[in-house]
CSV table of C-alpha atoms and ligand atoms in Angstrom, one decimal:
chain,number,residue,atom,x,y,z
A,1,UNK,CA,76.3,143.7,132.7
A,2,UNK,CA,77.1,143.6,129.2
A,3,UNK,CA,75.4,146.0,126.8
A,4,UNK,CA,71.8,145.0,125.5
A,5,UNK,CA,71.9,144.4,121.7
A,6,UNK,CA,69.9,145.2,118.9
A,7,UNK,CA,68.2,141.7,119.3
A,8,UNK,CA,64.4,141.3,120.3
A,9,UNK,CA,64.2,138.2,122.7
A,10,UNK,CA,60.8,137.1,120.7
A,11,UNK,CA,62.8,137.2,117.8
A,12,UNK,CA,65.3,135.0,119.2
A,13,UNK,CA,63.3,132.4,120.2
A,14,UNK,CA,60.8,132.3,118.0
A,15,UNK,CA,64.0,132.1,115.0
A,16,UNK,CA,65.5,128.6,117.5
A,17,UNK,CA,62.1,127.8,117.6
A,18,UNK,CA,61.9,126.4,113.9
A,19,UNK,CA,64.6,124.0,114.6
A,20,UNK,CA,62.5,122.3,116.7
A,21,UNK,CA,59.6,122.5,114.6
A,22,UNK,CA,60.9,119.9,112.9
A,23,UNK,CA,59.6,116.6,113.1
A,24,UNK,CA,59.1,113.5,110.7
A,25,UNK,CA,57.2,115.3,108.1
A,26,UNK,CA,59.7,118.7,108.0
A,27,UNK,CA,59.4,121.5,109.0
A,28,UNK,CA,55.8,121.7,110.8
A,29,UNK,CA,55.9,125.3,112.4
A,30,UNK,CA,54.1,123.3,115.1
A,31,UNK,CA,55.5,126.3,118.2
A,32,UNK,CA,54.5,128.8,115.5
A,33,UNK,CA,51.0,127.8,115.1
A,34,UNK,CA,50.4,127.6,118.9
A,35,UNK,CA,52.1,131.1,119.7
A,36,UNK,CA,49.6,132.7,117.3
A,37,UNK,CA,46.4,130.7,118.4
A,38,UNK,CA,48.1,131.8,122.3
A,39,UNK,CA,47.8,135.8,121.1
A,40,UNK,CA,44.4,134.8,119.7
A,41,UNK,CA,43.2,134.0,123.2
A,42,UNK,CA,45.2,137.0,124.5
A,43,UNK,CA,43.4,139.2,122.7
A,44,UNK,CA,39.9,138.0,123.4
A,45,UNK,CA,40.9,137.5,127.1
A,46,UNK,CA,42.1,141.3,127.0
A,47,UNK,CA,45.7,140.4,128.6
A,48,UNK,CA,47.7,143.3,129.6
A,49,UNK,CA,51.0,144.4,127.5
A,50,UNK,CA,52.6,143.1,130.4
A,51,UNK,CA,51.4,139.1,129.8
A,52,UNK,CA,51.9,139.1,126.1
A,53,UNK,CA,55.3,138.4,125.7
A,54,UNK,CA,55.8,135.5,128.9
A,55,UNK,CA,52.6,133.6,126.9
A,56,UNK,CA,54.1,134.4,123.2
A,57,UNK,CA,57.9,133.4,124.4
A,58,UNK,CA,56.6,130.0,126.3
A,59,UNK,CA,54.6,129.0,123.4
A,60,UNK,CA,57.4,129.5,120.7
A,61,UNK,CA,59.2,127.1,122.9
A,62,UNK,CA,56.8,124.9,125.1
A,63,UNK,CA,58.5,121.3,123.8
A,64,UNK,CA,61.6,122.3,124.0
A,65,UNK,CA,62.0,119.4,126.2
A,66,UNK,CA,61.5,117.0,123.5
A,67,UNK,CA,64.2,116.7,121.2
A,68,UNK,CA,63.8,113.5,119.0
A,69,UNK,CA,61.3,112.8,116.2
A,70,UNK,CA,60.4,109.7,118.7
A,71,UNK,CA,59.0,111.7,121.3
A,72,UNK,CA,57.6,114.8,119.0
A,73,UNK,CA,55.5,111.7,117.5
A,74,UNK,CA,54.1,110.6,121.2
A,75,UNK,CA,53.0,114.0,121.8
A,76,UNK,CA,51.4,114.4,118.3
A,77,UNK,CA,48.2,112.2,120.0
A,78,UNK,CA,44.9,114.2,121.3
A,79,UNK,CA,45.1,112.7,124.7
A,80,UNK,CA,48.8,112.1,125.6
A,81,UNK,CA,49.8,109.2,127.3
A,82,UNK,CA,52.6,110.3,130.0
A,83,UNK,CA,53.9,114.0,128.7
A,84,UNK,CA,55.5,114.5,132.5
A,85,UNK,CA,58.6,114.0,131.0
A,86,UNK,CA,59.3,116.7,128.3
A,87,UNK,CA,57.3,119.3,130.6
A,88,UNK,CA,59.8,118.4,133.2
A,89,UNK,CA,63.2,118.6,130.9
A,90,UNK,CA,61.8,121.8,129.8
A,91,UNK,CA,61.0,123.5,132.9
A,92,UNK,CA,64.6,122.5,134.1
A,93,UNK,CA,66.1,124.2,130.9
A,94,UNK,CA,64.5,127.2,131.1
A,95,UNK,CA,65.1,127.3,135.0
A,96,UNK,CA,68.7,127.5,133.9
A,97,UNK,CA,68.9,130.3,132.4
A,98,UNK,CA,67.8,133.7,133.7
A,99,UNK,CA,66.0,135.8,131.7
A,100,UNK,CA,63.9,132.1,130.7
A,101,UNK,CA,63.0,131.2,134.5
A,102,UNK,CA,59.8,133.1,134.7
A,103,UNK,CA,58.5,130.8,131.7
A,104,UNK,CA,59.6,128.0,133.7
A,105,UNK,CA,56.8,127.1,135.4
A,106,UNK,CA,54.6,128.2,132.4
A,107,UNK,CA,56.4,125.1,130.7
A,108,UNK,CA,55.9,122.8,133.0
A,109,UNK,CA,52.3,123.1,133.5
A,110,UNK,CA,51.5,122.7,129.8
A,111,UNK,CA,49.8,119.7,130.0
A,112,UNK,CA,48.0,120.2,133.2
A,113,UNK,CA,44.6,119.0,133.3
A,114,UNK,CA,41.6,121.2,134.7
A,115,UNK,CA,40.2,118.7,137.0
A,116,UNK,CA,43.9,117.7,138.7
A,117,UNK,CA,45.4,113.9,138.0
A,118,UNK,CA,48.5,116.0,136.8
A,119,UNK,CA,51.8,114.9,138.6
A,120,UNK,CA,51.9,118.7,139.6
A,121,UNK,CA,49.7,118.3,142.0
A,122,UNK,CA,47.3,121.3,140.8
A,123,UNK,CA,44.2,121.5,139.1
A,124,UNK,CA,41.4,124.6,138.3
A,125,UNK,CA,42.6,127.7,138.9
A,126,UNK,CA,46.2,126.8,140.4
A,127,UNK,CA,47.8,126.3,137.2
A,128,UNK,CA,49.5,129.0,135.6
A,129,UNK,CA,47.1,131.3,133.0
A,130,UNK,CA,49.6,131.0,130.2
A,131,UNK,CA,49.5,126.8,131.0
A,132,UNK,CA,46.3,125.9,130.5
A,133,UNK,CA,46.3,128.9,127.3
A,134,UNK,CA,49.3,126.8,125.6
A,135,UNK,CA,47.2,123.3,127.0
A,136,UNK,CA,44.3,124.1,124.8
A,137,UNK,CA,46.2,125.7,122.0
A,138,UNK,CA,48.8,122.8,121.3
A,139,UNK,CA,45.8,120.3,121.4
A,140,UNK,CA,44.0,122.7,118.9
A,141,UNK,CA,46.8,122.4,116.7
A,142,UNK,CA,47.6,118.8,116.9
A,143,UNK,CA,44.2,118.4,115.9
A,144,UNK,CA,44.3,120.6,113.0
A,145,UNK,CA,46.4,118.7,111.6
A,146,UNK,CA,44.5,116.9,108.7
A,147,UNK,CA,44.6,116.8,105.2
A,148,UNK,CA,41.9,119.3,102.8
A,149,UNK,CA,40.5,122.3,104.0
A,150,UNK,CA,40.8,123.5,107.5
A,151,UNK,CA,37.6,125.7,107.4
A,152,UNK,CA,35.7,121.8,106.8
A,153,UNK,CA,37.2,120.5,109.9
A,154,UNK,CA,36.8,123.2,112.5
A,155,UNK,CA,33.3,122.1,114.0
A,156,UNK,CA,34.6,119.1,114.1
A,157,UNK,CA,37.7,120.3,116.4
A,158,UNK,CA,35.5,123.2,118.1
A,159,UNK,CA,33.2,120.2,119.3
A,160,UNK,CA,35.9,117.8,120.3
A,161,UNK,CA,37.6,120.8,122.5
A,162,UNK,CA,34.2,121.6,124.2
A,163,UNK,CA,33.7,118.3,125.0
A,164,UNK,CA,36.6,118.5,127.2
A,165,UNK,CA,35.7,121.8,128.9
A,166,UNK,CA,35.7,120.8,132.6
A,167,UNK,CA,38.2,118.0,132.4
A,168,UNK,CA,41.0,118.4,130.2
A,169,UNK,CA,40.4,122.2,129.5
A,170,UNK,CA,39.2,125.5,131.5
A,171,UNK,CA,35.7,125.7,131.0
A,172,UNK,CA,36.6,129.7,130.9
A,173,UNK,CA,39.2,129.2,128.1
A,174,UNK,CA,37.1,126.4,126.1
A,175,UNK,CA,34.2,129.2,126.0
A,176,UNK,CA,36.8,132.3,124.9
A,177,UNK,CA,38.2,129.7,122.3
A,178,UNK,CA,34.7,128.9,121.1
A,179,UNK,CA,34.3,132.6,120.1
A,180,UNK,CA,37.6,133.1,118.2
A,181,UNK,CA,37.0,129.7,116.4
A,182,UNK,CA,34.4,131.6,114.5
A,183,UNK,CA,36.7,133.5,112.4
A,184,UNK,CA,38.3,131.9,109.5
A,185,UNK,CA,41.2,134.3,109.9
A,186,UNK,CA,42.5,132.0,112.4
A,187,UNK,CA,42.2,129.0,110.7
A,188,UNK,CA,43.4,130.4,107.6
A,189,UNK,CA,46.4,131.7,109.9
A,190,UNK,CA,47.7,128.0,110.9
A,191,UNK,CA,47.8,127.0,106.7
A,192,UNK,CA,49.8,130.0,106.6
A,193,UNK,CA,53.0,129.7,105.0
A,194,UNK,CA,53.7,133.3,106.2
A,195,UNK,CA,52.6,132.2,109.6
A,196,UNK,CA,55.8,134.6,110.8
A,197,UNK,CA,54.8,137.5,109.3
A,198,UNK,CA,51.2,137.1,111.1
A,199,UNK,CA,52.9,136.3,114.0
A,200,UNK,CA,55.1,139.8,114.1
A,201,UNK,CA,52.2,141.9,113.4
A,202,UNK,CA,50.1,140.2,116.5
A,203,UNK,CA,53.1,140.7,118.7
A,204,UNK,CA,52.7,144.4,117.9
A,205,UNK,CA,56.3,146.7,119.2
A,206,UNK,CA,57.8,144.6,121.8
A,207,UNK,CA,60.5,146.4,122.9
A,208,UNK,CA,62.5,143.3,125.0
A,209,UNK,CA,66.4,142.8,123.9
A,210,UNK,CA,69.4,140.7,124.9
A,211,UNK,CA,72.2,141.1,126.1
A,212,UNK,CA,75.5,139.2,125.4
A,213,UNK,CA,75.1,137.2,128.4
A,214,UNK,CA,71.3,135.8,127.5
A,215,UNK,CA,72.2,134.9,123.9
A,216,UNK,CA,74.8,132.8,125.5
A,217,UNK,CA,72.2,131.7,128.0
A,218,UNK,CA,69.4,130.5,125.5
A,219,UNK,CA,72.1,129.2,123.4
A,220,UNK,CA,73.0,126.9,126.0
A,221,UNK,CA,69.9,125.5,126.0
A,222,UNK,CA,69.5,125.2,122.7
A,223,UNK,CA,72.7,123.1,122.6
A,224,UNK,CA,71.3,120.8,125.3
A,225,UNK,CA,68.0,120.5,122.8
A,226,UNK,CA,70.0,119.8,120.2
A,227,UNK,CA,72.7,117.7,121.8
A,228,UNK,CA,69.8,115.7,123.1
A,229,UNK,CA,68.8,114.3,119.9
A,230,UNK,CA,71.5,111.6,120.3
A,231,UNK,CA,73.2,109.8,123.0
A,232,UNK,CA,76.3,110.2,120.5
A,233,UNK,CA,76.8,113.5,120.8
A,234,UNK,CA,76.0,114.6,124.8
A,235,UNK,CA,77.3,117.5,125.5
A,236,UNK,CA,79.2,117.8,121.8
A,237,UNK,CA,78.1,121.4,121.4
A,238,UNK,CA,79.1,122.5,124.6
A,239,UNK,CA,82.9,120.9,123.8
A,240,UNK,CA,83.0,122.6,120.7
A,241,UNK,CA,82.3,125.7,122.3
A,242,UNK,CA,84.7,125.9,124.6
A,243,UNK,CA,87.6,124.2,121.9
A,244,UNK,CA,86.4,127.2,120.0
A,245,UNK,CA,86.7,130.0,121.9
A,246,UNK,CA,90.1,128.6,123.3
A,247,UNK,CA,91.3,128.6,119.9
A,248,UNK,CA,89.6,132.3,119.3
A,249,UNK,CA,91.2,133.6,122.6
A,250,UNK,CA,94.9,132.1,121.5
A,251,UNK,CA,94.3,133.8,117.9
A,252,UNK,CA,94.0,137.1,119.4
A,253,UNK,CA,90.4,137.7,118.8
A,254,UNK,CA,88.9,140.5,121.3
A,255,UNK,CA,86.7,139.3,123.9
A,256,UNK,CA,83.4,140.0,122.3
A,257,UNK,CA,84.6,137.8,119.3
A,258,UNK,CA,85.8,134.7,121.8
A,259,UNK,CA,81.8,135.3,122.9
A,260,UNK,CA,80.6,134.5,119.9
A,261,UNK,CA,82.7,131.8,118.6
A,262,UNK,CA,81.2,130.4,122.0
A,263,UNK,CA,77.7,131.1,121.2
A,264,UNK,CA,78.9,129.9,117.4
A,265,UNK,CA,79.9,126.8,118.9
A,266,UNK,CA,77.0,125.9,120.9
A,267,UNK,CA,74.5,126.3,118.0
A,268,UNK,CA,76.6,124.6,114.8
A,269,UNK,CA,74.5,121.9,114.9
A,270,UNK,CA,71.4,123.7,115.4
A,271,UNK,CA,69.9,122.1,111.9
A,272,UNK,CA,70.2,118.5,113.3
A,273,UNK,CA,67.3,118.9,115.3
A,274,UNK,CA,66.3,118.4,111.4
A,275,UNK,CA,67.6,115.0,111.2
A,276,UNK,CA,65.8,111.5,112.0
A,277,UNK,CA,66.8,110.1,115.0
A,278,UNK,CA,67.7,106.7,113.6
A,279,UNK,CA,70.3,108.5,111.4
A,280,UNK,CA,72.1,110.2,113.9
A,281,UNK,CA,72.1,107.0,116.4
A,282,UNK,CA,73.4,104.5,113.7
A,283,UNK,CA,76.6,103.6,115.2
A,284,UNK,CA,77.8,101.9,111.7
A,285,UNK,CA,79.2,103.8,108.6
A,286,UNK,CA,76.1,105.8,106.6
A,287,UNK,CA,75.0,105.0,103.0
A,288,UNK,CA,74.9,107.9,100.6
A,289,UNK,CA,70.6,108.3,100.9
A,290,UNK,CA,71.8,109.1,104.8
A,291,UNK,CA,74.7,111.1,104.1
A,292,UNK,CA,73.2,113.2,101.7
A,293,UNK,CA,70.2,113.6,104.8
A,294,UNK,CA,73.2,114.7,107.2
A,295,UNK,CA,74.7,117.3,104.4
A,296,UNK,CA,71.4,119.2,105.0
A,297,UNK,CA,72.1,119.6,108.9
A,298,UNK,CA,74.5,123.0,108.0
A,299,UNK,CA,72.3,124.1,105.2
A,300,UNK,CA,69.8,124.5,108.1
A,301,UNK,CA,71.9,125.8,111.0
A,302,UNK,CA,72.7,128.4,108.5
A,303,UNK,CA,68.9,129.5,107.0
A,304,UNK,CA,67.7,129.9,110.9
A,305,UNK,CA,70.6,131.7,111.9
A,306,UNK,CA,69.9,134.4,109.2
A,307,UNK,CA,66.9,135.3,110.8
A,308,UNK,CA,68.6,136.9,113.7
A,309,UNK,CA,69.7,140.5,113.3
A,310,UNK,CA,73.6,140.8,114.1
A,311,UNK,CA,74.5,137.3,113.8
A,312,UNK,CA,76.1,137.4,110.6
A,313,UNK,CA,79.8,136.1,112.2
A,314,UNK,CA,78.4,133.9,114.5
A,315,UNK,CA,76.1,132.4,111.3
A,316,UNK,CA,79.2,131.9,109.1
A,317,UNK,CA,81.5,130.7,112.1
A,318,UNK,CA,78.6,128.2,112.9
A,319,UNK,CA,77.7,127.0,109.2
A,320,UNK,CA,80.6,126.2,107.0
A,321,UNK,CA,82.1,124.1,109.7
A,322,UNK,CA,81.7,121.4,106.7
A,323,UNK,CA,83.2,123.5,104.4
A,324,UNK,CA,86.8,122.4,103.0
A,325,UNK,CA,90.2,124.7,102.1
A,326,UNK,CA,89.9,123.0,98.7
A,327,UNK,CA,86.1,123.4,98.2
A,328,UNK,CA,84.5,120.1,98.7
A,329,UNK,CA,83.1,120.6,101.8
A,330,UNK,CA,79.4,121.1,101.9
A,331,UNK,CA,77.1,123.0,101.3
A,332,UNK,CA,78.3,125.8,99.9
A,333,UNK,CA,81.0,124.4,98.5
A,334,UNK,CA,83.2,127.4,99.9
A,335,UNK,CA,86.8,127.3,99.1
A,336,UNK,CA,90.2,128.8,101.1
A,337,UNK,CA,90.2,132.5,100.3
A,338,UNK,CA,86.0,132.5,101.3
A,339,UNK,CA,86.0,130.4,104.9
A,340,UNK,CA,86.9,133.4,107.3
A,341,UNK,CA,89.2,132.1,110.0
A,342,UNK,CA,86.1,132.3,112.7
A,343,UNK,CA,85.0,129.3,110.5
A,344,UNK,CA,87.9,127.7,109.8
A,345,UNK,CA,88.8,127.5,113.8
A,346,UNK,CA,85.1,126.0,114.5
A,347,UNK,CA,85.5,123.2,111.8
A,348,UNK,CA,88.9,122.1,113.6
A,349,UNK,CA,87.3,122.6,117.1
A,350,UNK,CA,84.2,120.0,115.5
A,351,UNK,CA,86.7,117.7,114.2
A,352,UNK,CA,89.0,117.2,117.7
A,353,UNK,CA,86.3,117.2,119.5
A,354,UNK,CA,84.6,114.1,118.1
A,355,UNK,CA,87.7,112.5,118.0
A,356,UNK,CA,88.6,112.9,121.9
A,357,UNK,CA,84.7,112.3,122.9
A,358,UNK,CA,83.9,109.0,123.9
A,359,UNK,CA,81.2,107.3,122.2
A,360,UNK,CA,79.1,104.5,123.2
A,361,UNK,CA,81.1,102.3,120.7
A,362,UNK,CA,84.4,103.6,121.2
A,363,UNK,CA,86.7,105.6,124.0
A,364,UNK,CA,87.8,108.8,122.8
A,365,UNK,CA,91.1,108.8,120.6
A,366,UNK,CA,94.6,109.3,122.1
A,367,UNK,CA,96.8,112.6,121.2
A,368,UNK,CA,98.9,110.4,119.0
A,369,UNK,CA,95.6,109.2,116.6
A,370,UNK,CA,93.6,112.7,116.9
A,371,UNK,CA,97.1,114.3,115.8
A,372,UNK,CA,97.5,111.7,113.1
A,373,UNK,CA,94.1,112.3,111.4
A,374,UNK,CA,94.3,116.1,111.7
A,375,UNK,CA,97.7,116.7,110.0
A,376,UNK,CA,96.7,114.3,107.5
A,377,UNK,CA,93.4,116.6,106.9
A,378,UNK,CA,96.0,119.4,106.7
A,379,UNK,CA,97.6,117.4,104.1
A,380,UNK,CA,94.3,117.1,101.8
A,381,UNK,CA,93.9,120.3,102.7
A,382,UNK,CA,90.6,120.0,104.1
A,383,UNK,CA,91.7,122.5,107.3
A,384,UNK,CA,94.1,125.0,108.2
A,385,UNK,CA,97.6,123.8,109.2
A,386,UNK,CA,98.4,127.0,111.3
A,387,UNK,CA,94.8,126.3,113.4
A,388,UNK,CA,95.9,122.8,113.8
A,389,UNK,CA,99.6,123.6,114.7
A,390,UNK,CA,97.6,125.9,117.3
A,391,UNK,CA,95.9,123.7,118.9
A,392,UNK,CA,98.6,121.1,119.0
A,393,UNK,CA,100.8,123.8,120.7
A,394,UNK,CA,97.8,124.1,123.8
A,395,UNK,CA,96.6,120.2,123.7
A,396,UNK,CA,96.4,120.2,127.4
A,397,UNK,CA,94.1,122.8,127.7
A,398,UNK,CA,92.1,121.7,124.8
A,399,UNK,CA,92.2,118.2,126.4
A,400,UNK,CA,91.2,119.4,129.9
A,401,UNK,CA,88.0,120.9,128.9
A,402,UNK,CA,87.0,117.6,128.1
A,403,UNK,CA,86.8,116.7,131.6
A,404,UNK,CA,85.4,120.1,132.8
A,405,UNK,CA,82.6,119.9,130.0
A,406,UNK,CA,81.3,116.4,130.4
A,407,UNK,CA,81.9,116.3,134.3
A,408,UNK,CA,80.1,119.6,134.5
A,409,UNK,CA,76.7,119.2,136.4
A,410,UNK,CA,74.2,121.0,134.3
A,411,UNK,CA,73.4,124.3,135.8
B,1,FE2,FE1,53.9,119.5,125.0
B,2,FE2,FE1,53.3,121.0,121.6
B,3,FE2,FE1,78.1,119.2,112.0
């Protein structure tokens, strides 16, 4: 088992979680809002220590089975017509992964109704606490959504929640909820642009880390999440990855450093979870109001990633994979002698692998093409020619996890 690191598992999550706050309108902290109105009820329902963090870490991620602005929009409704699907999705990611599994269920139960008609099966009691917590919670927050003052709507939305106690809601919940509601605190806490800084001091000392081995876990995920925002790019992340840490492994870096050009790999396009879908699903050539959307994807990728303690190499590997030898790449416009070679590697390992992907509009490229466009990159000088020679010495290899990557069932 490899050493625990310095890395809180709330943390963690609730840092991926802001990718996929993002819907049409931006960044909506929508999983932030619903973990802090979640501690709210754990508080007033006097939860043990010991229930805290499984409620706080499934709320932070309870959609993380919906990955397009498409179906973030569906669930954005008061009464959601058919939400089976992302509960499932989710439940099946976090049943991946093992330090995840025990919110597994929590996950999949999050739109259970009280009085049954779920496809679970369950109804009352049966479903999970934490379930019918989040339940209430994220329809709380969807309707708190309005424009003006929050304190002006919140009889409104107390009313409309109590008039679901029974059916839709746990009578027992709707009545706890209908005592917190009475504090502005609350309310004032979901307008909060410093919602995270409320949310840390509610979560008190939690003392859970990582290890090596779960950050590679929950990254995995996250690459599914994100790699799910397009048909284009299935199972692009996990490619990169493993081009990545094959070209780490043959540059001689130690085995903690192939890790995280692994876990680099798997989260480099962490900010497109920022991008609308129609964007990245156009199969045709983007005009410049598009292109400068997709410059932002890195800009993002890198601000989330900052927010996790020791991932300063993994950030940077992940980030400037856009960035150019001569300085035109974006967004930082970073330039030879500033892209470390942990960066350089990842932004060859992006470019091979989209060329030998197949897309729904083309096959994947031959050797003889993918070599022709990379040594003429070299040429412009937008990557390194020793990385490139590199990988052209171990095509096979680089070829072959390809196959194992897409023909890989999903564990
Ligand atoms: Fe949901
Ligand atoms: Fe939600
Ligand atoms: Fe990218």
């Amino acid at each position: 088992m490899a050493d625990r690191l310095n890395i809180h598992l709330y943390k963690l999550l609730s840092a991926f979680s802001m990718a996929m706050d993002y819907n049409r309108y931006g960044m909506m902290r929508h999983h932030q809002r619903v973990a802090l109105l979640a501690l709210y009820m754990a508080e007033e329902l006097q939860l043990s220590a010991e229930e805290y963090l499984p409620l706080f870490c499934s709320a932070i991620i309870h959609d993380a089975g919906s990955s397009t602005f498409r179906e973030k929009a569906s669930l954005e409704y008061f009464e959601v017509n058919n939400p089976w699907k992302h509960c499932e999705r989710g439940y099946k990611l976090l049943n991946s992964v093992r330090i995840l599994k025990p919110l597994a269920d929590i996950v999949r139960y999050h739109h259970d109704n009280w009085n049954g008609q779920n496809l679970s099966g369950l109804s009352g009691d049966s479903i999970p606490l934490a379930s019918r917590i989040i339940y209430l919670t994220d329809r709380v927050d969807v309707l708190s959504q309005k424009p003006g003052n929050i304190l002006d709507h919140r009889d409104e939305i107390v009313k409309k929640i109590q008039s679901k106690s029974g059916t839709m809601f746990d009578p027992g919940l709707v009545e706890a909820f209908s005592r917190i509601a009475q504090k502005e605190c609350l309310w004032l806490d979901l307008t909060n642009q410093f919602i995270q800084s409320r949310l840390e001091l509610k979560l008190g000392n939690c003392p859970v880390t990582v290890n090596q081995d779960e950050i590679t876990g929950i990254s995995l995920i996250f690459s599914q999440i994100i790699d799910g925002k397009s048909p284009f790019t299935f199972r692009h992340s996990r490619l990169v990855a493993e081009v990545a840490k094959l070209l780490a492994e043959k540059t001689g870096f130690d085995r903690e450093q192939q890790n995280n050009m692994y876990v680099a790999g798997l989260l480099h396009d962490l900010g497109k979870l920022s991008i609308p879908d129609e964007i990245l699903e156009k199969p045709g050539k983007l005009n410049s109001v598009e292109y400068n959307l997709i410059k932002q994807h890195t800009y993002i990728t890198y601000q989330i990633l900052s927010n996790i303690d020791c991932f300063e190499d993994i950030n940077s590997w992940a980030s400037y994979h856009h960035e150019k030898l001569d300085g035109t790449g974006y967004p930082f416009r970073l330039a030879g002698k500033d892209l470390p070679h942990g960066s350089r590697m990842m932004a060859v390992a992006d470019i091979f692998s989209a060329l030998v992907e197949d897309r729904p509009y083309r096959k994947g490229m031959s050797r003889n093409e993918i070599e022709k466009i990379l040594t003429g990159q070299v040429k412009t000088q937008a990557i390194d020619g020793e990385i490139v020679d590199l990988l052209l010495n171990h095509y096979r290899e680089a070829e072959d996890l390809k196959e194992i990557t897409w023909g890989r069932e999903e564990t």
